[in-house]
Amino acid sequence: MKKSSLITMTAFAAVAVLGLSGCAAESAPAGSTRACVILPDADSGTRWEPGDRPALEKGLAEAGFEADIQNAQNDPAKYATISDAQLTKGCGVMLLVDLQGAGVAVAEKAKAAGVPVIAYDRPIAGADYYVSFDNETVGALQGQMIVDGLAAAGKDIKTASIIYGSGDPTDGNAKMFLDGALKVLDAAGAKAAFTMEGTWDGAKAGTLFEQAFTAVKGKVDAVLAPNDNNAASIIQVLDKNGLTVPVSGQDASIAGLQNVLLGKQYGTVYKPFTLEVAKALEVIKAIFAGETYPTTKSNDGVPFVTIDPISITADTVKDVVAAGDATVEALCTAEVAAACEKYGVK
């Protein structure tokens, strides 16, 4: 799988969804136009509060729907409490970002009350729809970063010492990301020198990488990191040891894009949350209209509304800026200014 072909595919297919699913979702309770949303956390570096919340609030308001958007603050018990309060008040639809499996029980309660459920960004068993980026493609793009980065460094991938990382195993997306990456890496003949425990916690990822670094006696040629947050902590350890190697990422965060520009991270996967919000709003409108939203894929039996991701390297960071999902002011700090000029970020 070549990176260029994947980028071309995503550029033309990001918003296309064709065909009809064989599964019809429930309609919203008659007369209800209240959308209940639960976000998983407000951790630094995550997109939910600065990105998805205001976009969802704006989109729901413009569509004439009432929005009740709450954040579980990384607490599964709070997640359940929020859902109980929302359902008691009344929901026409629930849009849930799963948190450590808490979304499954909430979806069951909602469905029992006749409320349709949209699993947003992360899969939830029993939901009516799953709206997310194509997660295996995300992983494939990450795996391709390692392949391309090692080739650029003149390293033989078949003998390279690669540390494998992954996201939190309680997040249903993490396995799909890893599966996609492994398909590319396995096909290229790569093998893991060390496999770290899965996590989304950046600080924990740094600690785990310290342990991996010790286990391989400092011989590291590349690191498969599941997102920019993990990559940033891993890069700190590499910096401390005077190493610069290909590191993958995801989310096109400011820190991730800066590391890409500086050559410390080979690339990041760009998933414009605005596309995901727009697609979720389309599904919500269909539900409130009593219609079935068209899909061509399913995930564990749940109709899967997919959006295609985009691979970003130093040469294409400017595209994220042009799209409005990063600013020159935030990216081009003193340390990164020269790299911004080199790669046309302006």
JSON list of N, CA, C and O in Angstrom, two decimals, residues 251-276:
[
{"chain": "A", "resi": 251, "resn": "ASP", "atom": "N", "xyz": [-3.82, 12.50, 14.81]},
{"chain": "A", "resi": 251, "resn": "ASP", "atom": "CA", "xyz": [-4.65, 13.60, 15.33]},
{"chain": "A", "resi": 251, "resn": "ASP", "atom": "C", "xyz": [-4.25, 14.96, 14.78]},
{"chain": "A", "resi": 251, "resn": "ASP", "atom": "O", "xyz": [-5.00, 15.93, 14.95]},
{"chain": "A", "resi": 252, "resn": "ALA", "atom": "N", "xyz": [-3.08, 15.09, 14.16]},
{"chain": "A", "resi": 252, "resn": "ALA", "atom": "CA", "xyz": [-2.63, 16.38, 13.63]},
{"chain": "A", "resi": 252, "resn": "ALA", "atom": "C", "xyz": [-2.75, 17.47, 14.69]},
{"chain": "A", "resi": 252, "resn": "ALA", "atom": "O", "xyz": [-3.22, 18.57, 14.43]},
{"chain": "A", "resi": 253, "resn": "SER", "atom": "N", "xyz": [-2.31, 17.15, 15.92]},
{"chain": "A", "resi": 253, "resn": "SER", "atom": "CA", "xyz": [-2.31, 18.12, 17.01]},
{"chain": "A", "resi": 253, "resn": "SER", "atom": "C", "xyz": [-1.21, 19.14, 16.74]},
{"chain": "A", "resi": 253, "resn": "SER", "atom": "O", "xyz": [-0.31, 18.92, 15.93]},
{"chain": "A", "resi": 254, "resn": "ILE", "atom": "N", "xyz": [-1.28, 20.27, 17.44]},
{"chain": "A", "resi": 254, "resn": "ILE", "atom": "CA", "xyz": [-0.24, 21.29, 17.27]},
{"chain": "A", "resi": 254, "resn": "ILE", "atom": "C", "xyz": [1.14, 20.71, 17.60]},
{"chain": "A", "resi": 254, "resn": "ILE", "atom": "O", "xyz": [2.10, 20.87, 16.84]},
{"chain": "A", "resi": 255, "resn": "ALA", "atom": "N", "xyz": [1.23, 20.03, 18.74]},
{"chain": "A", "resi": 255, "resn": "ALA", "atom": "CA", "xyz": [2.51, 19.43, 19.13]},
{"chain": "A", "resi": 255, "resn": "ALA", "atom": "C", "xyz": [2.97, 18.40, 18.10]},
{"chain": "A", "resi": 255, "resn": "ALA", "atom": "O", "xyz": [4.16, 18.31, 17.77]},
{"chain": "A", "resi": 256, "resn": "GLY", "atom": "N", "xyz": [2.03, 17.60, 17.61]},
{"chain": "A", "resi": 256, "resn": "GLY", "atom": "CA", "xyz": [2.38, 16.59, 16.61]},
{"chain": "A", "resi": 256, "resn": "GLY", "atom": "C", "xyz": [2.87, 17.22, 15.31]},
{"chain": "A", "resi": 256, "resn": "GLY", "atom": "O", "xyz": [3.87, 16.80, 14.73]},
{"chain": "A", "resi": 257, "resn": "LEU", "atom": "N", "xyz": [2.16, 18.24, 14.85]},
{"chain": "A", "resi": 257, "resn": "LEU", "atom": "CA", "xyz": [2.57, 18.93, 13.63]},
{"chain": "A", "resi": 257, "resn": "LEU", "atom": "C", "xyz": [3.93, 19.60, 13.79]},
{"chain": "A", "resi": 257, "resn": "LEU", "atom": "O", "xyz": [4.75, 19.60, 12.86]},
{"chain": "A", "resi": 258, "resn": "GLN", "atom": "N", "xyz": [4.18, 20.15, 14.97]},
{"chain": "A", "resi": 258, "resn": "GLN", "atom": "CA", "xyz": [5.49, 20.75, 15.22]},
{"chain": "A", "resi": 258, "resn": "GLN", "atom": "C", "xyz": [6.59, 19.70, 15.18]},
{"chain": "A", "resi": 258, "resn": "GLN", "atom": "O", "xyz": [7.66, 19.93, 14.58]},
{"chain": "A", "resi": 259, "resn": "ASN", "atom": "N", "xyz": [6.35, 18.55, 15.79]},
{"chain": "A", "resi": 259, "resn": "ASN", "atom": "CA", "xyz": [7.34, 17.47, 15.75]},
{"chain": "A", "resi": 259, "resn": "ASN", "atom": "C", "xyz": [7.57, 16.98, 14.32]},
{"chain": "A", "resi": 259, "resn": "ASN", "atom": "O", "xyz": [8.70, 16.62, 13.95]},
{"chain": "A", "resi": 260, "resn": "VAL", "atom": "N", "xyz": [6.50, 16.97, 13.52]},
{"chain": "A", "resi": 260, "resn": "VAL", "atom": "CA", "xyz": [6.64, 16.57, 12.12]},
{"chain": "A", "resi": 260, "resn": "VAL", "atom": "C", "xyz": [7.51, 17.58, 11.37]},
{"chain": "A", "resi": 260, "resn": "VAL", "atom": "O", "xyz": [8.44, 17.22, 10.63]},
{"chain": "A", "resi": 261, "resn": "LEU", "atom": "N", "xyz": [7.24, 18.87, 11.57]},
{"chain": "A", "resi": 261, "resn": "LEU", "atom": "CA", "xyz": [8.03, 19.91, 10.91]},
{"chain": "A", "resi": 261, "resn": "LEU", "atom": "C", "xyz": [9.49, 19.86, 11.33]},
{"chain": "A", "resi": 261, "resn": "LEU", "atom": "O", "xyz": [10.39, 20.11, 10.52]},
{"chain": "A", "resi": 262, "resn": "LEU", "atom": "N", "xyz": [9.73, 19.52, 12.59]},
{"chain": "A", "resi": 262, "resn": "LEU", "atom": "CA", "xyz": [11.10, 19.47, 13.11]},
{"chain": "A", "resi": 262, "resn": "LEU", "atom": "C", "xyz": [11.83, 18.19, 12.74]},
{"chain": "A", "resi": 262, "resn": "LEU", "atom": "O", "xyz": [13.02, 18.04, 13.03]},
{"chain": "A", "resi": 263, "resn": "GLY", "atom": "N", "xyz": [11.13, 17.25, 12.10]},
{"chain": "A", "resi": 263, "resn": "GLY", "atom": "CA", "xyz": [11.76, 16.00, 11.69]},
{"chain": "A", "resi": 263, "resn": "GLY", "atom": "C", "xyz": [11.87, 14.98, 12.81]},
{"chain": "A", "resi": 263, "resn": "GLY", "atom": "O", "xyz": [12.53, 13.95, 12.65]},
{"chain": "A", "resi": 264, "resn": "LYS", "atom": "N", "xyz": [11.21, 15.23, 13.92]},
{"chain": "A", "resi": 264, "resn": "LYS", "atom": "CA", "xyz": [11.26, 14.29, 15.06]},
{"chain": "A", "resi": 264, "resn": "LYS", "atom": "C", "xyz": [10.16, 13.24, 14.98]},
{"chain": "A", "resi": 264, "resn": "LYS", "atom": "O", "xyz": [10.21, 12.23, 15.67]},
{"chain": "A", "resi": 265, "resn": "GLN", "atom": "N", "xyz": [9.14, 13.51, 14.18]},
{"chain": "A", "resi": 265, "resn": "GLN", "atom": "CA", "xyz": [8.02, 12.59, 13.96]},
{"chain": "A", "resi": 265, "resn": "GLN", "atom": "C", "xyz": [7.82, 12.51, 12.46]},
{"chain": "A", "resi": 265, "resn": "GLN", "atom": "O", "xyz": [7.70, 13.54, 11.80]},
{"chain": "A", "resi": 266, "resn": "TYR", "atom": "N", "xyz": [7.76, 11.29, 11.92]},
{"chain": "A", "resi": 266, "resn": "TYR", "atom": "CA", "xyz": [7.71, 11.19, 10.46]},
{"chain": "A", "resi": 266, "resn": "TYR", "atom": "C", "xyz": [6.40, 11.75, 9.90]},
{"chain": "A", "resi": 266, "resn": "TYR", "atom": "O", "xyz": [6.39, 12.39, 8.85]},
{"chain": "A", "resi": 267, "resn": "GLY", "atom": "N", "xyz": [5.30, 11.50, 10.60]},
{"chain": "A", "resi": 267, "resn": "GLY", "atom": "CA", "xyz": [4.01, 11.98, 10.10]},
{"chain": "A", "resi": 267, "resn": "GLY", "atom": "C", "xyz": [2.93, 11.87, 11.15]},
{"chain": "A", "resi": 267, "resn": "GLY", "atom": "O", "xyz": [3.15, 11.36, 12.26]},
{"chain": "A", "resi": 268, "resn": "THR", "atom": "N", "xyz": [1.76, 12.37, 10.80]},
{"chain": "A", "resi": 268, "resn": "THR", "atom": "CA", "xyz": [0.59, 12.26, 11.67]},
{"chain": "A", "resi": 268, "resn": "THR", "atom": "C", "xyz": [-0.62, 12.01, 10.78]},
{"chain": "A", "resi": 268, "resn": "THR", "atom": "O", "xyz": [-0.62, 12.38, 9.60]},
{"chain": "A", "resi": 269, "resn": "VAL", "atom": "N", "xyz": [-1.63, 11.37, 11.33]},
{"chain": "A", "resi": 269, "resn": "VAL", "atom": "CA", "xyz": [-2.86, 11.14, 10.57]},
{"chain": "A", "resi": 269, "resn": "VAL", "atom": "C", "xyz": [-3.84, 12.25, 10.90]},
{"chain": "A", "resi": 269, "resn": "VAL", "atom": "O", "xyz": [-4.17, 12.48, 12.06]},
{"chain": "A", "resi": 270, "resn": "TYR", "atom": "N", "xyz": [-4.26, 12.94, 9.87]},
{"chain": "A", "resi": 270, "resn": "TYR", "atom": "CA", "xyz": [-5.16, 14.09, 9.99]},
{"chain": "A", "resi": 270, "resn": "TYR", "atom": "C", "xyz": [-6.59, 13.60, 9.86]},
{"chain": "A", "resi": 270, "resn": "TYR", "atom": "O", "xyz": [-6.97, 13.02, 8.85]},
{"chain": "A", "resi": 271, "resn": "LYS", "atom": "N", "xyz": [-7.38, 13.82, 10.91]},
{"chain": "A", "resi": 271, "resn": "LYS", "atom": "CA", "xyz": [-8.79, 13.43, 10.92]},
{"chain": "A", "resi": 271, "resn": "LYS", "atom": "C", "xyz": [-9.59, 14.68, 11.27]},
{"chain": "A", "resi": 271, "resn": "LYS", "atom": "O", "xyz": [-9.89, 14.91, 12.43]},
{"chain": "A", "resi": 272, "resn": "PRO", "atom": "N", "xyz": [-9.93, 15.49, 10.28]},
{"chain": "A", "resi": 272, "resn": "PRO", "atom": "CA", "xyz": [-10.64, 16.74, 10.56]},
{"chain": "A", "resi": 272, "resn": "PRO", "atom": "C", "xyz": [-11.94, 16.47, 11.31]},
{"chain": "A", "resi": 272, "resn": "PRO", "atom": "O", "xyz": [-12.88, 15.88, 10.75]},
{"chain": "A", "resi": 273, "resn": "PHE", "atom": "N", "xyz": [-12.00, 16.85, 12.58]},
{"chain": "A", "resi": 273, "resn": "PHE", "atom": "CA", "xyz": [-13.18, 16.55, 13.38]},
{"chain": "A", "resi": 273, "resn": "PHE", "atom": "C", "xyz": [-14.42, 17.21, 12.77]},
{"chain": "A", "resi": 273, "resn": "PHE", "atom": "O", "xyz": [-15.55, 16.75, 12.99]},
{"chain": "A", "resi": 274, "resn": "THR", "atom": "N", "xyz": [-14.21, 18.27, 12.00]},
{"chain": "A", "resi": 274, "resn": "THR", "atom": "CA", "xyz": [-15.35, 18.93, 11.37]},
{"chain": "A", "resi": 274, "resn": "THR", "atom": "C", "xyz": [-16.09, 17.99, 10.41]},
{"chain": "A", "resi": 274, "resn": "THR", "atom": "O", "xyz": [-17.32, 18.05, 10.29]},
{"chain": "A", "resi": 275, "resn": "LEU", "atom": "N", "xyz": [-15.35, 17.10, 9.73]},
{"chain": "A", "resi": 275, "resn": "LEU", "atom": "CA", "xyz": [-15.98, 16.12, 8.85]},
{"chain": "A", "resi": 275, "resn": "LEU", "atom": "C", "xyz": [-16.78, 15.11, 9.65]},
{"chain": "A", "resi": 275, "resn": "LEU", "atom": "O", "xyz": [-17.88, 14.69, 9.25]},
{"chain": "A", "resi": 276, "resn": "GLU", "atom": "N", "xyz": [-16.25, 14.72, 10.80]},
{"chain": "A", "resi": 276, "resn": "GLU", "atom": "CA", "xyz": [-16.93, 13.74, 11.64]},
{"chain": "A", "resi": 276, "resn": "GLU", "atom": "C", "xyz": [-18.20, 14.35, 12.25]},
{"chain": "A", "resi": 276, "resn": "GLU", "atom": "O", "xyz": [-19.24, 13.70, 12.31]}
]
